[in-house]
Coordinates of C-alpha atoms and ligand atoms in Angstrom, one line a residue:
X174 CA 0.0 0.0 0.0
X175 CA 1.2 3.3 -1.0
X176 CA 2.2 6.2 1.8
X177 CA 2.1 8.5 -0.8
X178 CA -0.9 10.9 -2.1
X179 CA -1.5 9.8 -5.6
X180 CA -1.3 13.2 -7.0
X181 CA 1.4 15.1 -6.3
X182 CA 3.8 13.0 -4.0
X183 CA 3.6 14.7 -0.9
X184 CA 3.2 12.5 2.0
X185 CA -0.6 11.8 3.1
X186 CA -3.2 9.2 3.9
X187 CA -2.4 6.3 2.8
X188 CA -4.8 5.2 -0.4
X189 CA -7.1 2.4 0.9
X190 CA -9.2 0.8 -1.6
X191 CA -12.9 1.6 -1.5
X192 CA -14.8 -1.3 0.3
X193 CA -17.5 -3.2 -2.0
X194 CA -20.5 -3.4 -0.1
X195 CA -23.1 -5.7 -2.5
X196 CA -26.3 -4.1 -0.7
X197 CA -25.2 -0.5 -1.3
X198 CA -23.8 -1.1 -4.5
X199 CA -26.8 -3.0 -5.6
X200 CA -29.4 -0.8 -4.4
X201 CA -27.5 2.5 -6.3
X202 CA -28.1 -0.3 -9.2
X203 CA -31.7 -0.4 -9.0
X204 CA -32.1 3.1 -8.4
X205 CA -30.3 4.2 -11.7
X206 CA -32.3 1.8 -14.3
X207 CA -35.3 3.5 -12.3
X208 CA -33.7 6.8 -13.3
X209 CA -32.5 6.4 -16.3
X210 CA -34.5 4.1 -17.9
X211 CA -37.8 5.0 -16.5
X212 CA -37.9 1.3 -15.3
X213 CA -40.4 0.3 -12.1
X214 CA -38.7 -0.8 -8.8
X215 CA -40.9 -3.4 -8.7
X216 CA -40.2 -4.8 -12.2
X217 CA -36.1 -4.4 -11.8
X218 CA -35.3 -5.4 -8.0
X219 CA -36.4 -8.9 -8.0
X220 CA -34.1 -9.8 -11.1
X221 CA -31.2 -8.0 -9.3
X222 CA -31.8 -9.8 -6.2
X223 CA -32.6 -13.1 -7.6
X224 CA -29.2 -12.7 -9.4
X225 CA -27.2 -11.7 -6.1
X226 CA -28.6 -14.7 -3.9
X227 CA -27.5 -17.2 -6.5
X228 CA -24.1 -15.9 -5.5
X229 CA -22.0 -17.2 -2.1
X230 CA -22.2 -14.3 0.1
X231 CA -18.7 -14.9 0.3
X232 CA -18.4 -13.6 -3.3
X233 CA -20.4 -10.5 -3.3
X234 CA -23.8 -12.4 -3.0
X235 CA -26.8 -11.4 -0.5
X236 CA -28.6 -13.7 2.3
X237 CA -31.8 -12.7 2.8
X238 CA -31.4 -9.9 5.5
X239 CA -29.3 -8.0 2.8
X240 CA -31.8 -8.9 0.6
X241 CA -34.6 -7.2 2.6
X242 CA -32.0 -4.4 3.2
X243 CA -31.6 -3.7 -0.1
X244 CA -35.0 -4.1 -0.6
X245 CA -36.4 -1.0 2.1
X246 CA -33.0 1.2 0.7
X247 CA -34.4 0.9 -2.8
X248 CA -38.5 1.6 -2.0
X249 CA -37.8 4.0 0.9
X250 CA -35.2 6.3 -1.4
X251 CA -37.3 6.1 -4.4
X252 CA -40.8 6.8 -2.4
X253 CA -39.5 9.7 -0.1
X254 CA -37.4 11.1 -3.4
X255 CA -38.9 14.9 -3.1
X256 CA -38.8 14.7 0.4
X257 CA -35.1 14.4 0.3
X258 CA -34.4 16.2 -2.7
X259 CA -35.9 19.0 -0.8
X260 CA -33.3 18.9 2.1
X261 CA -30.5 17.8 -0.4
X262 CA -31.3 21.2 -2.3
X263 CA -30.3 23.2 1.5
X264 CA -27.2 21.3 1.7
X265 CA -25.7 21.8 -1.9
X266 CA -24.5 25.1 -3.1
X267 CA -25.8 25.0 -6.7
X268 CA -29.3 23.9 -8.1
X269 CA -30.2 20.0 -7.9
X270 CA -30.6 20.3 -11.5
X271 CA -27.0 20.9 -11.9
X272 CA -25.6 18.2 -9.6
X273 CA -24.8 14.7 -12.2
X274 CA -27.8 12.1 -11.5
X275 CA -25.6 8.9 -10.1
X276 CA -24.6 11.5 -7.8
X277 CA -28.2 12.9 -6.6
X278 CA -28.9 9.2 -6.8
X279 CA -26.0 8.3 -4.0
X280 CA -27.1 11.3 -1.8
X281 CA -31.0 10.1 -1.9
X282 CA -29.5 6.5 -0.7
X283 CA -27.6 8.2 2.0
X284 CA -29.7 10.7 3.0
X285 CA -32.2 7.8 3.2
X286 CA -30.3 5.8 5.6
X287 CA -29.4 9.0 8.2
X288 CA -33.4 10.0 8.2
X289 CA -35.4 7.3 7.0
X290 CA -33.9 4.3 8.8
X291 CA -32.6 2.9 12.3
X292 CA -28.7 2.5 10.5
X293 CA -26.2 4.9 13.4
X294 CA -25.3 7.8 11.4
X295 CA -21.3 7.2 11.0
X296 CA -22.6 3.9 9.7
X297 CA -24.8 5.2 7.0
X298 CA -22.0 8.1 6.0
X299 CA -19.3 5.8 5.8
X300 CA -21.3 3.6 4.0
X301 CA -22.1 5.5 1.6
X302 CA -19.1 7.3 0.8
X303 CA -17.6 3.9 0.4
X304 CA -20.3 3.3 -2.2
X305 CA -19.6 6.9 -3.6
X306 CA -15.9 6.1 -4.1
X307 CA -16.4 2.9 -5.9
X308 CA -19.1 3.9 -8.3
X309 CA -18.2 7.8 -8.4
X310 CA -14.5 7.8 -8.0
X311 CA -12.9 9.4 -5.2
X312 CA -13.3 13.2 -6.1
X313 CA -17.0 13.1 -5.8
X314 CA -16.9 11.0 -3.1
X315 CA -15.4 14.1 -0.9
X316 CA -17.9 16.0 -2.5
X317 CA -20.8 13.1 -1.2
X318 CA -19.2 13.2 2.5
X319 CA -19.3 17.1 2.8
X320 CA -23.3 17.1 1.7
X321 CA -24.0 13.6 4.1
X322 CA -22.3 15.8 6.9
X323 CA -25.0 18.8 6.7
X324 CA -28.0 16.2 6.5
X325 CA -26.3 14.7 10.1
X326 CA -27.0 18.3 11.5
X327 CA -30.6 17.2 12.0
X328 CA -33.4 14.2 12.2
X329 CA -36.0 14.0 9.7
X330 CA -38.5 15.9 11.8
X331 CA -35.7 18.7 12.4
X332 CA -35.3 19.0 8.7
X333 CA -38.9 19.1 7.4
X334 CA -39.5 21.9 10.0
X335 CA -36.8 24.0 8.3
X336 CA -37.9 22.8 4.5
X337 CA -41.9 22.6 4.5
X338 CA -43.6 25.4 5.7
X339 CA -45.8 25.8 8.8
X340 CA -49.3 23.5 7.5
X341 CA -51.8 26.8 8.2
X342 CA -49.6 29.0 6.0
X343 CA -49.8 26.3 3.1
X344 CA -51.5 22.9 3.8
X345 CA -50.9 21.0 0.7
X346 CA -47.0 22.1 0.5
X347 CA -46.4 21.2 4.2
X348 CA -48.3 17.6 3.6
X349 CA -46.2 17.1 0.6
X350 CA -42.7 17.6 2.2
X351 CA -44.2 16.0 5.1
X352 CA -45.8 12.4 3.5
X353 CA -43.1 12.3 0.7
X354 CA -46.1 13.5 -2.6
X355 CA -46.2 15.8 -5.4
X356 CA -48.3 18.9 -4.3
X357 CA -50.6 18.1 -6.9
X358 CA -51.3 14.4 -6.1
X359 CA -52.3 15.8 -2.4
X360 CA -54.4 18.3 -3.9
X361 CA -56.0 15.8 -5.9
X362 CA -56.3 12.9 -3.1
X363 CA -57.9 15.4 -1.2
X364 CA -60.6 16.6 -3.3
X365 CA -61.7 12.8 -4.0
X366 CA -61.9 12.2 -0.4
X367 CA -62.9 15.4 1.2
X368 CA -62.7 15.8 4.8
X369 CA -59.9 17.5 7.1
X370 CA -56.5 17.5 8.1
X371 CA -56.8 14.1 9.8
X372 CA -58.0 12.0 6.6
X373 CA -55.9 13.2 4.5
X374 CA -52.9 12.7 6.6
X375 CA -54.1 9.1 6.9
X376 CA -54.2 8.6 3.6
X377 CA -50.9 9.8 2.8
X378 CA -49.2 7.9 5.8
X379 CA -51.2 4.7 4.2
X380 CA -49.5 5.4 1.2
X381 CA -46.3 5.4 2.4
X382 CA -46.9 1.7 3.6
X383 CA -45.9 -1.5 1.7
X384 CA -48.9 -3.5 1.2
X385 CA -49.6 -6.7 2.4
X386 CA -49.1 -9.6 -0.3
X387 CA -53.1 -10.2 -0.8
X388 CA -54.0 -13.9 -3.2
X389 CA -57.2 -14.8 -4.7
X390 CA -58.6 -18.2 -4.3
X391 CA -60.1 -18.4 -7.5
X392 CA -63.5 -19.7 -7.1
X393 CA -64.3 -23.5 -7.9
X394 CA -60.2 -24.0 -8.5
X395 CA -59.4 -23.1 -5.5
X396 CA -60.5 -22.3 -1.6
X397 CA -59.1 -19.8 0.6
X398 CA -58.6 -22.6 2.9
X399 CA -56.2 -24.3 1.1
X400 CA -54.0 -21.2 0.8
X401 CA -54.3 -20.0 4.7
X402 CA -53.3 -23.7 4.8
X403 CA -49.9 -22.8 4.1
X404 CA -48.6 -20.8 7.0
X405 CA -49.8 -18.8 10.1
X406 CA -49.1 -15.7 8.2
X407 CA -51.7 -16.7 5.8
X408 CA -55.3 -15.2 7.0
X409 CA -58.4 -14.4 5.4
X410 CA -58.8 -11.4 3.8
X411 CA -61.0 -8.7 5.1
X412 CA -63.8 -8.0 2.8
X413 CA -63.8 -10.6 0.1
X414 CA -64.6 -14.4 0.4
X415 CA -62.1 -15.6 -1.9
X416 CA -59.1 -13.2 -0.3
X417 CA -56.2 -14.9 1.4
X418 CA -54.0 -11.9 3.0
X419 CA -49.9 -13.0 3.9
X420 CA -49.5 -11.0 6.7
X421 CA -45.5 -11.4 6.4
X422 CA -45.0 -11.0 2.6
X423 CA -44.3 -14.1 2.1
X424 CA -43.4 -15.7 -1.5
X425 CA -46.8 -16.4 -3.5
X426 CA -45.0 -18.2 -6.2
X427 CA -44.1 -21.3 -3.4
X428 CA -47.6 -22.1 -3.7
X429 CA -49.0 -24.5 -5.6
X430 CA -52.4 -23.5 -6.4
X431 CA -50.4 -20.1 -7.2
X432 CA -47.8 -21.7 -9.2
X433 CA -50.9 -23.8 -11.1
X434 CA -53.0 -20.8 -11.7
X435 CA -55.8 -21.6 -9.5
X436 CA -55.3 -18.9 -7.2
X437 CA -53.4 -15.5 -7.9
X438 CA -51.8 -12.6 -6.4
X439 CA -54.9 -9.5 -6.6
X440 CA -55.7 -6.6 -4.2
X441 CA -58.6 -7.0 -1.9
X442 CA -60.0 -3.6 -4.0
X443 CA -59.5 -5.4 -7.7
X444 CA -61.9 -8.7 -6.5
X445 CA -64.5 -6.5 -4.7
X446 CA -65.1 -4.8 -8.0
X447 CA -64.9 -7.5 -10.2
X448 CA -67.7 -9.8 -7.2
X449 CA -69.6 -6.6 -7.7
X450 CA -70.0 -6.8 -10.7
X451 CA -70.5 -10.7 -11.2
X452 CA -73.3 -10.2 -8.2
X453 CA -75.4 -7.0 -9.4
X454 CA -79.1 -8.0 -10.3
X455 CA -79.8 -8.7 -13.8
X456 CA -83.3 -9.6 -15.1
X457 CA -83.3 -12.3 -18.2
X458 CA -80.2 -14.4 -19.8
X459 CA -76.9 -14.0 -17.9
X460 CA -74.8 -15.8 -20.2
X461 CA -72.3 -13.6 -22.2
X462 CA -69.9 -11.4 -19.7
X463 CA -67.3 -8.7 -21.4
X464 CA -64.1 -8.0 -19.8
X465 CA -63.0 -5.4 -22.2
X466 CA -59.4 -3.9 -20.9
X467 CA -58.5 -6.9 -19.6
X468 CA -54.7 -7.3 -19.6
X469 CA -52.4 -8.6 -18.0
X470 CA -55.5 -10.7 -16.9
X471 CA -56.2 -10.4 -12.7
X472 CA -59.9 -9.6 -12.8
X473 CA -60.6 -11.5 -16.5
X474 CA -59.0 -14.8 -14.4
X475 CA -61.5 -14.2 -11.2
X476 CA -64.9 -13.0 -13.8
X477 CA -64.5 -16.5 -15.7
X478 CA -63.9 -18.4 -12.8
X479 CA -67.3 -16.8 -11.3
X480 CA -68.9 -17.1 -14.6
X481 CA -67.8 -20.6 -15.1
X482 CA -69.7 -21.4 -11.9
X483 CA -73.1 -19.9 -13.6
X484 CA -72.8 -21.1 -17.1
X485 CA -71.7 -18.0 -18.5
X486 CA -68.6 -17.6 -21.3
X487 CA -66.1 -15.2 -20.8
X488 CA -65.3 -12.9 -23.7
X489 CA -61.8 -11.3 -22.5
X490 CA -60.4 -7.8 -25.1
X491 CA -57.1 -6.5 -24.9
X492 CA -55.9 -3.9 -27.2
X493 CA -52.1 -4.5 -26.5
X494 CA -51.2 -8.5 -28.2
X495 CA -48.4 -9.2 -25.7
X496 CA -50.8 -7.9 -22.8
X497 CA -53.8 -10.0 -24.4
X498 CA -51.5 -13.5 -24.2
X499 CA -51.0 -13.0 -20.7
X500 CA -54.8 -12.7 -20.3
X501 CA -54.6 -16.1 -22.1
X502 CA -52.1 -17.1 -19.7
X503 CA -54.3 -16.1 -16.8
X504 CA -57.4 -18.1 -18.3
X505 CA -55.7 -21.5 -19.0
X506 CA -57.4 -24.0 -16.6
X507 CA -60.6 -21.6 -16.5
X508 CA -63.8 -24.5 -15.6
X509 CA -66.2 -22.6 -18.1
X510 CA -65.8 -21.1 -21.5
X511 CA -63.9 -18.1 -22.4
X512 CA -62.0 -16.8 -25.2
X513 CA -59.8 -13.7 -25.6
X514 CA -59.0 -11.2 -28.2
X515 CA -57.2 -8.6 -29.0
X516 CA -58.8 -5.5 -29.7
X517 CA -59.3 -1.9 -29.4
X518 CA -61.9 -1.4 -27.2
X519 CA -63.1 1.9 -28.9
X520 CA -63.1 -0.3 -31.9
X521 CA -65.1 -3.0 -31.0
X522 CA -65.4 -6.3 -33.4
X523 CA -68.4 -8.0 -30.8
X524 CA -71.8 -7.2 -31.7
X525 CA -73.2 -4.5 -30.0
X526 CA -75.7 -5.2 -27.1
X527 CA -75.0 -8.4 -26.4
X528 CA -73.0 -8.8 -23.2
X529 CA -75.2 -9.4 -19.9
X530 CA -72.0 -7.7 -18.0
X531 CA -69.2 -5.9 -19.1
X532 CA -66.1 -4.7 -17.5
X533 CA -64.7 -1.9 -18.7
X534 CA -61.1 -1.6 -15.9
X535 CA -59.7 1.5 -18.1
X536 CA -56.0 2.8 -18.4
X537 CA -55.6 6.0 -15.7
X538 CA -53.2 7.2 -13.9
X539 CA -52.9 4.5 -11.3
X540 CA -53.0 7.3 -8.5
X541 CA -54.8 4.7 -6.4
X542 CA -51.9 2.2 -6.3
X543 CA -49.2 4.3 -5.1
X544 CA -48.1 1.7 -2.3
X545 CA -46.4 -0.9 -4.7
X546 CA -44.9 1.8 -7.0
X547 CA -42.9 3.8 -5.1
X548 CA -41.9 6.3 -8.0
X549 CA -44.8 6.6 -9.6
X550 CA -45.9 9.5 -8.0
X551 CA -42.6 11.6 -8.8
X552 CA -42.9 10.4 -12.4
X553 CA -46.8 11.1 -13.0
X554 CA -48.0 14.5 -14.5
X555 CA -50.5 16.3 -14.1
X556 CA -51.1 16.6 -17.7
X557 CA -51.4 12.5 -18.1
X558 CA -54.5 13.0 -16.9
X559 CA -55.3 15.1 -20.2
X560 CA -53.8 11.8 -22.4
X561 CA -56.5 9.1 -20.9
X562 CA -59.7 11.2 -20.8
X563 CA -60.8 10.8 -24.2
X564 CA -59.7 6.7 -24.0
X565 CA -62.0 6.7 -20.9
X566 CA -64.2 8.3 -22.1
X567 CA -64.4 6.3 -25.2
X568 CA -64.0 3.2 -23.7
X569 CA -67.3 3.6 -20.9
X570 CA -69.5 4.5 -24.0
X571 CA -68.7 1.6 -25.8
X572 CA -68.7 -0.6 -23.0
X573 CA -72.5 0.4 -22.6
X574 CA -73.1 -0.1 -26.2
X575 CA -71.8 -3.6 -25.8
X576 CA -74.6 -4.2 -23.0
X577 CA -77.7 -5.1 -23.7
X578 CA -80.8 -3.3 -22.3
X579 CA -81.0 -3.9 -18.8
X580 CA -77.2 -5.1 -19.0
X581 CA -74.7 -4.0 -16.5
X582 CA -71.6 -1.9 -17.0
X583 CA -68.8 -2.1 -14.3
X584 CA -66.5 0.9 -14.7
X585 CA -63.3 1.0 -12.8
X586 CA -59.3 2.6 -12.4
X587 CA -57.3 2.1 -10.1
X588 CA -57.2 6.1 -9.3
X589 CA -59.0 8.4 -7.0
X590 CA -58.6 11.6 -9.3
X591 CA -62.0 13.0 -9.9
X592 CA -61.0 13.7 -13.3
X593 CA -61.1 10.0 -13.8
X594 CA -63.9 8.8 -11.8
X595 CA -67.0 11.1 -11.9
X596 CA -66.5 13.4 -14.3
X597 CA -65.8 10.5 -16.9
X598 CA -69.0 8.7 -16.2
X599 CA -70.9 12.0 -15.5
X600 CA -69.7 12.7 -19.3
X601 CA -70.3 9.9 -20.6
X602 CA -74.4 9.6 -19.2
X603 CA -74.6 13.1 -20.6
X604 CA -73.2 12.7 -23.6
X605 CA -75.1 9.9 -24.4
X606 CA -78.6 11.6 -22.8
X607 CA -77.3 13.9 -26.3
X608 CA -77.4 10.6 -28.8
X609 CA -81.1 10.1 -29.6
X610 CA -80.5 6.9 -31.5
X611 CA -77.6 5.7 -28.8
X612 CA -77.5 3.6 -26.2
X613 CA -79.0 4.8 -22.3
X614 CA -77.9 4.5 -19.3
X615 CA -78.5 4.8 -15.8
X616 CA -76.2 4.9 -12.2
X617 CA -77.0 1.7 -9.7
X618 CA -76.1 1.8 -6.2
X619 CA -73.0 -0.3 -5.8
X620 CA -72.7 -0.1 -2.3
X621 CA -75.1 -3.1 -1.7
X622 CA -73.1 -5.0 -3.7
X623 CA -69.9 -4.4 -1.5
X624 CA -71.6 -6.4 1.5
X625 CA -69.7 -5.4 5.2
X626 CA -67.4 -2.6 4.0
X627 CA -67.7 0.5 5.6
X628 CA -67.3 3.9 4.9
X629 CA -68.6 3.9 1.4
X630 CA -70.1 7.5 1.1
X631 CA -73.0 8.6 -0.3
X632 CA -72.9 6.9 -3.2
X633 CA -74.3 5.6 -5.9
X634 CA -70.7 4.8 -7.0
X635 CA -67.7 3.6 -4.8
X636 CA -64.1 4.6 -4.1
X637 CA -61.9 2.4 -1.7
X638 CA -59.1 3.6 0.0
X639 CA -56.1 2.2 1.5
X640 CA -56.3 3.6 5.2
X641 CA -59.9 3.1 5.3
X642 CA -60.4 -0.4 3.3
X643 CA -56.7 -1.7 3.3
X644 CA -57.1 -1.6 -0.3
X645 CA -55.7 0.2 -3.3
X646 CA -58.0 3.4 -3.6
X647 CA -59.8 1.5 -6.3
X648 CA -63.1 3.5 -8.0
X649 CA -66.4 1.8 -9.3
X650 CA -69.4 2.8 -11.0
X651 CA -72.2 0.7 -12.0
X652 CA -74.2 1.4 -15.0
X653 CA -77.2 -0.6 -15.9
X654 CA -77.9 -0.2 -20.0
X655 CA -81.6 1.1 -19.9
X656 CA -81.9 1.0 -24.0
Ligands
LIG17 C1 -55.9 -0.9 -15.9 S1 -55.4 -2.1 -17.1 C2 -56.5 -3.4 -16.8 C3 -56.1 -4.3 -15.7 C4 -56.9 -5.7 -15.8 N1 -58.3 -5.5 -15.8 C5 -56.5 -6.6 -14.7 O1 -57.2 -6.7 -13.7 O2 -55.5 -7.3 -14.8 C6 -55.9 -1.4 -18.6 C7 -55.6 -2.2 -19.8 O3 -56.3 -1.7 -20.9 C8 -55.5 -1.9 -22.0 N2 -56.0 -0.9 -23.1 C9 -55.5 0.3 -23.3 N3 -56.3 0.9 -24.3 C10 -57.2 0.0 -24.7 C11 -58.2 -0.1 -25.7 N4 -58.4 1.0 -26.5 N5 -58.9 -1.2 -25.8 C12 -58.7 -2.3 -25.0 N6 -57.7 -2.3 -24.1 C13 -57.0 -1.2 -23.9 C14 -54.1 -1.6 -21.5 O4 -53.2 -2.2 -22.4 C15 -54.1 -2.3 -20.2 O5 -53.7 -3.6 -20.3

């Protein structure tokens, strides 16, 4: 080892190599394909993790506590990302936007790990100034120590008093800094759920949760009793009969009737809809069901299942072909008829009134399902909102035109935003009270046929939400086809 300074001779520190740390390195891994490649946490860790436990620890590979290390650095950096950029921003001495990405990206992970987790703070510096010198060099490693040593000034509560201001001066900036969400995703949680201070704090907070792993039993392939079976983290689910909740993540794909395709991995939120649908009263033949955005296939596998067990085929439309062969995928094994297609939903190649029940689960935002993604809320725009209306729009009429009188029409996102929910199908019932020769439509009740969950509102339709229900904030609005 050298006594010497690399650059210019004098005598200094000795030069110690950088220490490889496998969790760090991987997780600063993850958090650049998210960056740079727009990829999804939840699509990219697993591969990198499932890579790095082949390996013998002993060579750079991860048990399973750095596993579940690496796991919480990756969500918690990515889902408190503006929280952090905003106390990053009163520790660097130029613009964010000027400081290099893989560098923001090493200061989130650190800054992470001093006010996010329980890791001692010369732990979590040295840590990641190790990490900064092997992926950065050792320049900008300096450069990583001096901005980690501000954040060490204060705790996470100490720092979001100084960045956010006080909440009666500005409510929705201080609940963004505070609960880690664009100001505009508060603002528009908050007009879909109404209420005060207190809700909408709890709904942010639930947010910032990771889900519970949730299954589906799928009915007449498999019970719920098989799967709770498996393990005493394995319970029932709260609200629907075929839910199967794993209470400690657990690994779905070690089950059999999982692995078979008999029961499935689904929110508690996706099979209340779908049930409600399958169980809202219909006079006359209930034979032909529509499942007309149905890719990758979650809700199309429970809706045949269910309409296996009353004689009814499955017609299942995807517009995307890759996304329509996992609906495929999803059916094999199905007990009752059901065929899938692929086709633009706006464009419709079935004949027009003839479904008994039709799903119509459009593309959105996904606002509603910000628990599993934890940077989707930092990469959404309010102006995406502007891209699906017409779809949605387009979609819910034709799903009514494929009804036929007295017919219902389940239409559902996975988003809260009231520019999605009401206003769509408020739009839509006008717009088609405008059609003389078009098909009519009026709003059921769906609370009924959400038996035993509270706090469903007014009505007539129904939005779930994750601190209330457990559930992804998951909307529905029932439609019955009148001519
Ligand atoms: C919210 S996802 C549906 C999720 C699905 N129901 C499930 O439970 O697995 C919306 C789907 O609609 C598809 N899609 C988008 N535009 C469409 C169109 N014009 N016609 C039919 N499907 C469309 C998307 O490719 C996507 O797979």
């Amino acid at each position: 080892m050298s006594t010497q300074s690399r650059r210019g001779g004098r005598p200094g520190k000795p030069y110690r190599r950088p220490r490889k740390d496998p969790v760090r390195i991987l997780a600063f891994e993850a958090l650049r394909a998210v960056d740079e490649r727009d990829a999804y946490a939840n699509l990219v860790l697993p591969p990198l993790l499932r890579k790095a436990r082949e390996k013998d620890p002993a060579q750079g590979g991860l048990d399973a506590r750095d596993a579940a290390l690496a796991t919480e650095l990756v969500y918690g950096t990515l889902r408190r990302q503006g929280t952090y950029d905003a106390i990053i921003a009163e520790c660097v001495d130029r613009p964010l936007r000027e400081v290099d990405p893989p560098v923001l990206d090493v200061l989130s992970l650190g800054a992470h790990q001093l006010l996010g987790t329980r890791i001692p703070q010369h732990a979590a510096v040295s840590a990641t100034v190790e990490l900064a010198r092997v992926v950065l060099g050792d320049g900008r490693a300096k450069f990583v120590n001096a901005v980690l040593r501000r954040i060490t000034a204060d705790d996470l509560d100490g720092w979001l008093e100084r960045v956010a201001p006080p909440y009666d001066e500005d409510p929705e900036e201080h609940l963004a800094l505070w609960h880690a969400h664009p100001r505009w995703v508060v603002s528009a949680l908050w007009d879909a759920l109404g209420g005060g201070r207190e809700e909408i704090t709890a709904l942010l907070a639930a947010d910032n949760e990771r889900p519970e792993v949730t299954l589906v039993a799928r009915p007449g392939r498999a019970t719920t009793e098989e799967l709770t079976g498996t393990g005493a983290d394995a319970v029932p689910g709260r609200w629907s009969p075929y839910a199967v909740r794993m209470t400690e993540g657990g690994e779905p794909g070690a089950l059999d009737a999982v692995r078979e395709g008999r029961a499935g991995v689904q929110d508690e939120g996706s099979q209340l809809v779908a049930l409600a649908l399958a169980d809202a009263p219909l006079e006359g033949a209930d034979s032909r069901w529509l499942d007309m955005c149905a890719g990758p296939g979650g809700k199309a596998a429970l809706l045949g299942a269910l309409a296996a067990r009353r004689g009814a085929a499955l017609l299942a439309a995807e517009k995307q072909p890759h996304r329509a062969r996992l609906v495929a995928r999803a059916l094999e094994g199905n007990p009752g008829p059901w065929s899938v297609v692929s086709a633009d939903g706006t464009r419709p190649v079935w004949r027009p009134g003839s479904f008994d029940r039709v799903l119509v689960d459009v593309p959105c935002t996904g606002l509603g399902a910000l628990r599993r993604r934890p940077e989707a809320r930092w990469r959404r725009r309010p102006e995406d909102l502007a891209g699906f209306a017409p779809l949605q729009r387009g979609l819910l009429r034709e799903a009514v035109a494929a009804a036929r009188a007295g017919g219902v029409v389940a239409y559902v996102t996975c988003s809260p935003h009231l520019a999605e929910t009401r206003a769509v199908v408020d739009d839509v019932l006008r717009g088609l009270e405008r059609e003389p020769q078009g098909p009519a439509a009026e709003l059921v009740d769906a609370r009924p046929l959400l038996p035993g969950v509270p706090g469903l509102g007014d009505g007539p339709d129904v939005q779930l939400w994750p601190h209330l229900h457990g559930t992804d904030a998951m909307y529905l609005a029932l439609l019955r086809r009148t001519a």
